PDB file of C-alpha atoms in Angstrom:
ATOM      1  CA  MET A1131      54.164  59.882 -19.016  1.00 46.00           C
ATOM      2  CA  SER A1132      55.242  56.108 -18.483  1.00 45.00           C
ATOM      3  CA  PRO A1133      56.482  53.898 -21.158  1.00 44.00           C
ATOM      4  CA  GLN A1134      54.111  51.377 -22.773  1.00 41.00           C
ATOM      5  CA  PRO A1135      54.791  47.886 -21.974  1.00 41.00           C
ATOM      6  CA  PRO A1136      55.582  45.747 -24.980  1.00 44.00           C
ATOM      7  CA  ARG A1137      52.948  43.783 -26.642  1.00 46.00           C
ATOM      8  CA  ARG A1138      54.528  40.636 -25.677  1.00 48.00           C
ATOM      9  CA  THR A1139      52.298  40.241 -22.364  1.00 56.00           C
ATOM     10  CA  GLY A1140      49.425  39.503 -24.828  1.00 67.00           C
ATOM     11  CA  PHE A1141      51.172  36.151 -25.542  1.00 71.00           C
ATOM     12  CA  PHE A1142      50.813  35.320 -21.687  1.00 75.00           C
ATOM     13  CA  GLN A1143      46.977  35.113 -21.829  1.00 79.00           C
ATOM     14  CA  HIS A1144      47.305  32.133 -24.283  1.00 83.00           C
ATOM     15  CA  TYR A1145      49.681  30.182 -21.954  1.00 85.00           C
ATOM     16  CA  GLU A1146      47.178  27.344 -20.526  1.00 88.00           C
ATOM     17  CA  GLU A1147      45.749  27.173 -23.971  1.00 89.00           C
ATOM     18  CA  LEU A1148      49.175  26.346 -25.715  1.00 88.00           C
ATOM     19  CA  ILE A1149      50.024  23.769 -22.955  1.00 90.00           C
ATOM     20  CA  GLY A1150      46.316  22.077 -23.576  1.00 90.00           C
ATOM     21  CA  THR A1151      46.814  21.995 -27.145  1.00 88.00           C
ATOM     22  CA  TRP A1152      50.406  20.392 -26.907  1.00 85.00           C
ATOM     23  CA  THR A1153      49.286  18.060 -24.097  1.00 85.00           C
ATOM     24  CA  ARG A1154      46.639  16.520 -26.170  1.00 86.00           C
ATOM     25  CA  ARG A1155      49.106  16.324 -29.247  1.00 83.00           C
ATOM     26  CA  LEU A1156      52.030  14.985 -27.227  1.00 77.00           C
ATOM     27  CA  ARG A1157      49.955  13.060 -24.836  1.00 81.00           C
ATOM     28  CA  ASN A1158      52.399  14.393 -22.096  1.00 80.00           C
ATOM     29  CA  ARG A1159      51.585  17.404 -20.130  1.00 85.00           C
ATOM     30  CA  GLN A1160      55.300  17.648 -19.135  1.00 85.00           C
ATOM     31  CA  GLN A1161      56.394  17.816 -22.441  1.00 83.00           C
ATOM     32  CA  ALA A1162      53.804  20.247 -23.309  1.00 85.00           C
ATOM     33  CA  GLU A1163      55.073  22.602 -20.525  1.00 88.00           C
ATOM     34  CA  ASP A1164      58.540  22.235 -21.770  1.00 87.00           C
ATOM     35  CA  LEU A1165      57.654  22.970 -25.252  1.00 86.00           C
ATOM     36  CA  ALA A1166      55.540  26.059 -24.027  1.00 88.00           C
ATOM     37  CA  HIS A1167      58.436  27.173 -21.994  1.00 88.00           C
ATOM     38  CA  ASP A1168      60.719  26.993 -24.915  1.00 86.00           C
ATOM     39  CA  THR A1169      58.045  28.706 -27.058  1.00 87.00           C
ATOM     40  CA  PHE A1170      57.979  31.760 -24.693  1.00 84.00           C
ATOM     41  CA  VAL A1171      61.630  32.083 -24.559  1.00 85.00           C
ATOM     42  CA  ARG A1172      61.850  32.072 -28.255  1.00 84.00           C
ATOM     43  CA  VAL A1173      59.173  34.862 -28.339  1.00 82.00           C
ATOM     44  CA  LEU A1174      60.533  36.887 -25.586  1.00 80.00           C
ATOM     45  CA  GLU A1175      64.061  36.619 -27.167  1.00 80.00           C
ATOM     46  CA  SER A1176      62.583  37.676 -30.791  1.00 77.00           C
ATOM     47  CA  LYS A1177      61.574  40.961 -31.974  1.00 72.00           C
ATOM     48  CA  ALA A1178      57.714  39.915 -31.508  1.00 66.00           C
ATOM     49  CA  ASP A1179      56.482  43.132 -30.228  1.00 69.00           C
ATOM     50  CA  ALA A1180      54.675  44.029 -33.603  1.00 72.00           C
ATOM     51  CA  VAL A1181      52.907  40.677 -33.873  1.00 74.00           C
ATOM     52  CA  SER A1182      49.184  41.218 -34.486  1.00 79.00           C
ATOM     53  CA  GLN A1183      48.099  37.916 -33.860  1.00 83.00           C
ATOM     54  CA  PRO A1184      50.050  36.591 -30.615  1.00 82.00           C
ATOM     55  CA  ARG A1185      47.920  33.523 -30.377  1.00 85.00           C
ATOM     56  CA  ALA A1186      48.812  32.218 -34.053  1.00 87.00           C
ATOM     57  CA  TYR A1187      52.180  33.217 -33.403  1.00 86.00           C
ATOM     58  CA  LEU A1188      52.712  31.455 -30.427  1.00 86.00           C
ATOM     59  CA  HIS A1189      50.934  28.228 -31.929  1.00 86.00           C
ATOM     60  CA  GLN A1190      53.198  28.406 -34.917  1.00 89.00           C
ATOM     61  CA  THR A1191      56.266  28.803 -32.778  1.00 88.00           C
ATOM     62  CA  ALA A1192      55.476  25.818 -30.644  1.00 88.00           C
ATOM     63  CA  ARG A1193      54.835  23.922 -34.042  1.00 87.00           C
ATOM     64  CA  ASN A1194      58.356  24.899 -35.506  1.00 87.00           C
ATOM     65  CA  ILE A1195      60.043  24.154 -32.229  1.00 84.00           C
ATOM     66  CA  ALA A1196      58.296  20.630 -32.336  1.00 83.00           C
ATOM     67  CA  VAL A1197      59.141  20.002 -35.915  1.00 80.00           C
ATOM     68  CA  ASP A1198      62.827  21.111 -35.279  1.00 77.00           C
ATOM     69  CA  ALA A1199      62.953  18.421 -32.260  1.00 75.00           C
ATOM     70  CA  TYR A1200      61.559  15.538 -34.101  1.00 74.00           C
ATOM     71  CA  ARG A1201      63.828  16.152 -36.973  1.00 72.00           C
ATOM     72  CA  ARG A1202      66.841  16.392 -34.497  1.00 70.00           C
ATOM     73  CA  GLU A1203      65.579  13.044 -32.790  1.00 71.00           C
ATOM     74  CA  ALA A1204      65.036  11.397 -36.057  1.00 68.00           C
ATOM     75  CA  LEU A1205      68.576  12.350 -37.487  1.00 66.00           C
ATOM     76  CA  ALA A1206      70.003  10.959 -34.193  1.00 62.00           C
ATOM     77  CA  LEU A1207      68.278   7.699 -34.270  1.00 63.00           C
ATOM     78  CA  GLN A1208      69.201   7.362 -38.027  1.00 64.00           C
ATOM     79  CA  ALA A1209      72.800   7.923 -37.159  1.00 58.00           C
ATOM     80  CA  PHE A1210      72.410   5.265 -34.233  1.00 57.00           C
ATOM     81  CA  ASP A1211      71.030   2.890 -36.892  1.00 58.00           C
ATOM     82  CA  GLN A1212      73.838   3.454 -39.121  1.00 58.00           C
ATOM     83  CA  ARG A1213      76.527   2.621 -36.466  1.00 53.00           C
ATOM     84  CA  SER A1214      74.640  -0.816 -35.819  1.00 51.00           C
ATOM     85  CA  PRO A1215      76.166  -3.496 -37.486  1.00 52.00           C
ATOM     86  CA  HIS A1216      74.047  -4.915 -40.501  1.00 50.00           C
ATOM     87  CA  SER A1217      76.089  -7.330 -41.741  1.00 49.00           C
ATOM     88  CA  GLY A1218      76.507 -10.700 -40.193  1.00 55.00           C
ATOM     89  CA  ASP A1219      74.168 -12.502 -37.884  1.00 58.00           C
ATOM     90  CA  PRO A1220      70.575 -11.805 -38.711  1.00 65.00           C
ATOM     91  CA  GLU A1221      69.806 -12.226 -34.983  1.00 66.00           C
ATOM     92  CA  HIS A1222      72.360  -9.605 -34.013  1.00 64.00           C
ATOM     93  CA  PHE A1223      70.743  -7.267 -36.389  1.00 63.00           C
ATOM     94  CA  MET A1224      67.114  -7.766 -35.213  1.00 68.00           C
ATOM     95  CA  HIS A1225      68.456  -7.502 -31.518  1.00 68.00           C
ATOM     96  CA  ALA A1226      69.984  -3.874 -32.621  1.00 70.00           C
ATOM     97  CA  VAL A1227      66.871  -2.881 -34.360  1.00 72.00           C
ATOM     98  CA  GLN A1228      64.782  -3.752 -31.317  1.00 76.00           C
ATOM     99  CA  LEU A1229      67.349  -1.999 -29.102  1.00 78.00           C
ATOM    100  CA  ALA A1230      67.150   1.113 -31.022  1.00 78.00           C
ATOM    101  CA  ASP A1231      63.349   1.155 -31.238  1.00 79.00           C
ATOM    102  CA  SER A1232      63.336   0.838 -27.216  1.00 82.00           C
ATOM    103  CA  ILE A1233      65.669   3.507 -26.795  1.00 84.00           C
ATOM    104  CA  GLU A1234      63.299   5.598 -29.076  1.00 84.00           C
ATOM    105  CA  ARG A1235      59.970   4.667 -27.121  1.00 86.00           C
ATOM    106  CA  ALA A1236      62.116   5.458 -23.740  1.00 88.00           C
ATOM    107  CA  LEU A1237      63.237   8.756 -24.984  1.00 89.00           C
ATOM    108  CA  ALA A1238      59.820   9.617 -26.162  1.00 88.00           C
ATOM    109  CA  GLU A1239      58.398   9.369 -22.665  1.00 90.00           C
ATOM    110  CA  LEU A1240      60.749  12.203 -21.621  1.00 91.00           C
ATOM    111  CA  PRO A1241      60.438  15.777 -21.510  1.00 91.00           C
ATOM    112  CA  LEU A1242      62.004  17.811 -24.394  1.00 90.00           C
ATOM    113  CA  ASN A1243      64.813  19.104 -22.844  1.00 91.00           C
ATOM    114  CA  CYS A1244      65.923  15.474 -21.497  1.00 92.00           C
ATOM    115  CA  ARG A1245      65.802  14.248 -25.094  1.00 90.00           C
ATOM    116  CA  ARG A1246      67.707  17.288 -26.475  1.00 90.00           C
ATOM    117  CA  ILE A1247      70.430  17.032 -24.025  1.00 92.00           C
ATOM    118  CA  PHE A1248      70.799  13.252 -24.578  1.00 91.00           C
ATOM    119  CA  ILE A1249      70.987  13.613 -28.326  1.00 88.00           C
ATOM    120  CA  TRP A1250      73.236  16.815 -28.089  1.00 88.00           C
ATOM    121  CA  GLN A1251      75.754  15.081 -25.698  1.00 88.00           C
ATOM    122  CA  LYS A1252      75.803  11.577 -26.797  1.00 84.00           C
ATOM    123  CA  ILE A1253      75.105  11.729 -30.510  1.00 81.00           C
ATOM    124  CA  GLU A1254      76.503  15.158 -31.407  1.00 80.00           C
ATOM    125  CA  GLY A1255      79.226  15.373 -28.990  1.00 86.00           C
ATOM    126  CA  LEU A1256      78.357  18.423 -27.387  1.00 87.00           C
ATOM    127  CA  THR A1257      79.673  19.175 -23.942  1.00 90.00           C
ATOM    128  CA  GLN A1258      77.321  20.112 -21.033  1.00 90.00           C
ATOM    129  CA  GLN A1259      78.697  23.588 -20.792  1.00 91.00           C
ATOM    130  CA  GLU A1260      77.797  24.306 -24.588  1.00 91.00           C
ATOM    131  CA  ILE A1261      74.340  22.588 -24.152  1.00 92.00           C
ATOM    132  CA  ALA A1262      73.810  24.903 -20.979  1.00 92.00           C
ATOM    133  CA  GLU A1263      74.610  27.704 -23.310  1.00 91.00           C
ATOM    134  CA  ARG A1264      72.214  26.736 -26.014  1.00 89.00           C
ATOM    135  CA  LEU A1265      69.305  26.196 -23.626  1.00 90.00           C
ATOM    136  CA  GLY A1266      69.886  29.093 -21.390  1.00 91.00           C
ATOM    137  CA  LEU A1267      70.361  26.767 -18.410  1.00 91.00           C
ATOM    138  CA  SER A1268      72.994  26.147 -15.847  1.00 92.00           C
ATOM    139  CA  LYS A1269      75.590  23.381 -16.214  1.00 91.00           C
ATOM    140  CA  ASN A1270      74.379  21.674 -13.084  1.00 92.00           C
ATOM    141  CA  MET A1271      70.642  21.607 -14.482  1.00 92.00           C
ATOM    142  CA  VAL A1272      72.016  20.051 -17.777  1.00 92.00           C
ATOM    143  CA  GLU A1273      73.674  17.411 -15.563  1.00 91.00           C
ATOM    144  CA  LYS A1274      70.346  16.833 -13.556  1.00 92.00           C
ATOM    145  CA  TYR A1275      68.646  16.376 -16.807  1.00 93.00           C
ATOM    146  CA  MET A1276      71.104  13.882 -18.211  1.00 90.00           C
ATOM    147  CA  ILE A1277      70.990  11.865 -14.939  1.00 90.00           C
ATOM    148  CA  ARG A1278      67.225  11.783 -15.195  1.00 92.00           C
ATOM    149  CA  THR A1279      67.422  10.506 -19.115  1.00 91.00           C
ATOM    150  CA  LEU A1280      70.104   8.118 -18.487  1.00 89.00           C
ATOM    151  CA  ARG A1281      68.115   6.795 -15.319  1.00 88.00           C
ATOM    152  CA  HIS A1282      65.101   6.479 -17.358  1.00 90.00           C
ATOM    153  CA  LEU A1283      66.604   4.652 -20.029  1.00 86.00           C
ATOM    154  CA  ARG A1284      68.428   2.123 -17.780  1.00 85.00           C
ATOM    155  CA  ASP A1285      65.328   1.313 -15.881  1.00 85.00           C
ATOM    156  CA  ARG A1286      63.285   1.039 -19.178  1.00 83.00           C
ATOM    157  CA  LEU A1287      65.740  -1.081 -21.110  1.00 79.00           C
ATOM    158  CA  ASP A1288      66.402  -3.437 -17.941  1.00 77.00           C
ATOM    159  CA  ALA A1289      62.381  -3.852 -17.542  1.00 72.00           C
ATOM    160  CA  MET A1290      62.636  -5.042 -21.563  1.00 66.00           C
ATOM    161  CA  ALA A1291      65.434  -7.152 -20.955  1.00 61.00           C
ATOM    162  CA  PRO A1292      64.822 -11.180 -21.025  1.00 54.00           C
TER     163      PRO A1292
END
Protein backbone atom coordinates (compact mmCIF):
# COMPACT_ATOMS: atom_id res chain seq x y z
CA MET A 1 0.00 0.00 0.00
CA SER A 2 1.54 3.29 -1.10
CA PRO A 3 1.53 6.26 1.26
CA GLN A 4 -1.16 8.87 0.72
CA PRO A 5 0.11 12.13 -0.80
CA PRO A 6 -0.28 15.14 1.45
CA ARG A 7 -3.45 17.19 0.99
CA ARG A 8 -1.27 20.12 -0.02
CA THR A 9 -1.68 19.12 -3.66
CA GLY A 10 -5.25 20.47 -3.37
CA PHE A 11 -3.76 23.92 -3.04
CA PHE A 12 -2.26 23.90 -6.53
CA GLN A 13 -5.64 23.77 -8.26
CA HIS A 14 -6.22 27.33 -6.99
CA TYR A 15 -2.97 28.78 -8.32
CA GLU A 16 -4.38 30.61 -11.36
CA GLU A 17 -7.32 31.93 -9.34
CA LEU A 18 -4.93 33.30 -6.72
CA ILE A 19 -2.86 35.05 -9.37
CA GLY A 20 -5.97 36.45 -11.05
CA THR A 21 -7.36 37.80 -7.79
CA TRP A 22 -4.11 39.46 -6.78
CA THR A 23 -3.39 40.78 -10.28
CA ARG A 24 -6.66 42.69 -10.06
CA ARG A 25 -5.92 43.91 -6.53
CA LEU A 26 -2.31 44.91 -7.12
CA ARG A 27 -2.79 45.88 -10.78
CA ASN A 28 0.47 44.12 -11.54
CA ARG A 29 0.71 40.48 -12.67
CA GLN A 30 4.38 40.10 -11.73
CA GLN A 31 3.69 41.28 -8.18
CA ALA A 32 0.74 38.87 -8.04
CA GLU A 33 2.97 36.02 -9.20
CA ASP A 34 5.57 36.91 -6.56
CA LEU A 35 2.85 36.98 -3.92
CA ALA A 36 1.48 33.62 -5.11
CA HIS A 37 4.99 32.16 -4.97
CA ASP A 38 5.49 33.44 -1.42
CA THR A 39 2.06 32.09 -0.48
CA PHE A 40 2.81 28.61 -1.78
CA VAL A 41 6.22 28.59 -0.10
CA ARG A 42 4.58 29.47 3.22
CA VAL A 43 1.86 26.83 2.75
CA LEU A 44 4.38 24.14 1.82
CA GLU A 45 6.54 25.02 4.83
CA SER A 46 3.57 24.96 7.19
CA LYS A 47 1.62 22.10 8.66
CA ALA A 48 -1.27 22.70 6.26
CA ASP A 49 -2.02 19.02 5.62
CA ALA A 50 -5.19 19.13 7.70
CA VAL A 51 -6.67 22.26 6.12
CA SER A 52 -10.26 21.55 5.17
CA GLN A 53 -10.65 24.57 2.84
CA PRO A 54 -7.41 24.98 0.86
CA ARG A 55 -8.81 27.78 -1.33
CA ALA A 56 -9.77 29.96 1.65
CA TYR A 57 -6.50 29.12 3.40
CA LEU A 58 -4.49 30.19 0.34
CA HIS A 59 -6.32 33.47 -0.06
CA GLN A 60 -6.01 34.28 3.65
CA THR A 61 -2.30 33.44 3.58
CA ALA A 62 -1.79 35.69 0.53
CA ARG A 63 -3.74 38.48 2.23
CA ASN A 64 -1.57 38.15 5.36
CA ILE A 65 1.64 38.26 3.32
CA ALA A 66 0.44 41.33 1.40
CA VAL A 67 -0.56 43.14 4.60
CA ASP A 68 2.80 42.30 6.21
CA ALA A 69 4.65 43.64 3.16
CA TYR A 70 2.55 46.80 3.14
CA ARG A 71 3.25 47.39 6.84
CA ARG A 72 7.00 46.88 6.37
CA GLU A 73 7.03 49.30 3.45
CA ALA A 74 5.01 51.88 5.41
CA LEU A 75 7.43 51.60 8.34
CA ALA A 76 10.40 51.92 6.03
CA LEU A 77 8.97 55.02 4.39
CA GLN A 78 8.13 56.46 7.80
CA ALA A 79 11.73 55.88 8.85
CA PHE A 80 12.90 57.55 5.64
CA ASP A 81 10.64 60.56 6.35
CA GLN A 82 12.00 60.84 9.90
CA ARG A 83 15.55 61.00 8.55
CA SER A 84 14.63 63.85 6.21
CA PRO A 85 15.45 67.29 7.57
CA HIS A 86 12.11 68.90 8.54
CA SER A 87 13.54 72.08 9.92
CA GLY A 88 14.94 74.95 7.98
CA ASP A 89 14.17 75.75 4.38
CA PRO A 90 10.55 74.91 3.41
CA GLU A 91 11.62 74.37 -0.19
CA HIS A 92 14.14 71.76 0.94
CA PHE A 93 11.43 70.07 3.02
CA MET A 94 9.03 69.96 0.03
CA HIS A 95 11.78 68.50 -2.13
CA ALA A 96 12.39 65.77 0.48
CA VAL A 97 8.65 64.98 0.63
CA GLN A 98 8.43 64.81 -3.17
CA LEU A 99 11.52 62.58 -3.30
CA ALA A 100 10.06 60.20 -0.69
CA ASP A 101 6.80 60.09 -2.64
CA SER A 102 8.66 59.40 -5.89
CA ILE A 103 10.65 56.60 -4.29
CA GLU A 104 7.46 55.09 -2.84
CA ARG A 105 5.74 55.16 -6.25
CA ALA A 106 8.77 53.70 -8.02
CA LEU A 107 9.09 50.91 -5.45
CA ALA A 108 5.40 50.10 -5.82
CA GLU A 109 6.03 49.35 -9.51
CA LEU A 110 8.46 46.58 -8.61
CA PRO A 111 7.81 42.96 -7.64
CA LEU A 112 7.41 42.18 -3.95
CA ASN A 113 10.85 40.57 -3.60
CA CYS A 114 12.58 43.62 -5.09
CA ARG A 115 10.81 45.89 -2.59
CA ARG A 116 11.55 43.55 0.33
CA ILE A 117 15.23 43.26 -0.53
CA PHE A 118 15.61 47.02 -0.94
CA ILE A 119 13.88 47.76 2.39
CA TRP A 120 15.65 45.01 4.29
CA GLN A 121 19.07 46.03 2.98
CA LYS A 122 18.82 49.82 2.82
CA ILE A 123 16.45 50.53 5.72
CA GLU A 124 16.86 47.59 8.10
CA GLY A 125 20.56 47.05 7.35
CA LEU A 126 20.41 43.32 6.64
CA THR A 127 23.21 41.75 4.62
CA GLN A 128 22.52 40.09 1.29
CA GLN A 129 23.31 36.73 2.88
CA GLU A 130 20.73 37.32 5.65
CA ILE A 131 18.14 38.33 3.07
CA ALA A 132 18.94 35.28 0.93
CA GLU A 133 18.36 33.03 3.94
CA ARG A 134 15.06 34.76 4.79
CA LEU A 135 13.72 34.39 1.27
CA GLY A 136 15.24 31.02 0.48
CA LEU A 137 17.17 32.47 -2.45
CA SER A 138 20.80 32.43 -3.45
CA LYS A 139 22.90 35.45 -2.56
CA ASN A 140 23.43 35.94 -6.29
CA MET A 141 19.64 36.19 -6.82
CA VAL A 142 19.37 38.76 -4.02
CA GLU A 143 22.10 40.80 -5.74
CA LYS A 144 20.20 40.60 -9.04
CA TYR A 145 16.98 41.79 -7.37
CA MET A 146 18.86 44.66 -5.73
CA ILE A 147 20.51 45.69 -9.00
CA ARG A 148 17.13 45.61 -10.73
CA THR A 149 15.61 47.75 -7.97
CA LEU A 150 18.41 50.31 -7.96
CA ARG A 151 18.34 50.61 -11.76
CA HIS A 152 14.57 51.07 -11.69
CA LEU A 153 14.80 53.73 -8.97
CA ARG A 154 17.58 55.53 -10.82
CA ASP A 155 15.63 55.47 -14.10
CA ARG A 156 12.40 56.66 -12.46
CA LEU A 157 14.07 59.39 -10.42
CA ASP A 158 16.16 60.57 -13.40
CA ALA A 159 12.96 60.83 -15.44
CA MET A 160 11.42 63.04 -12.72
CA ALA A 161 14.43 65.35 -12.42
CA PRO A 162 14.07 68.85 -13.86
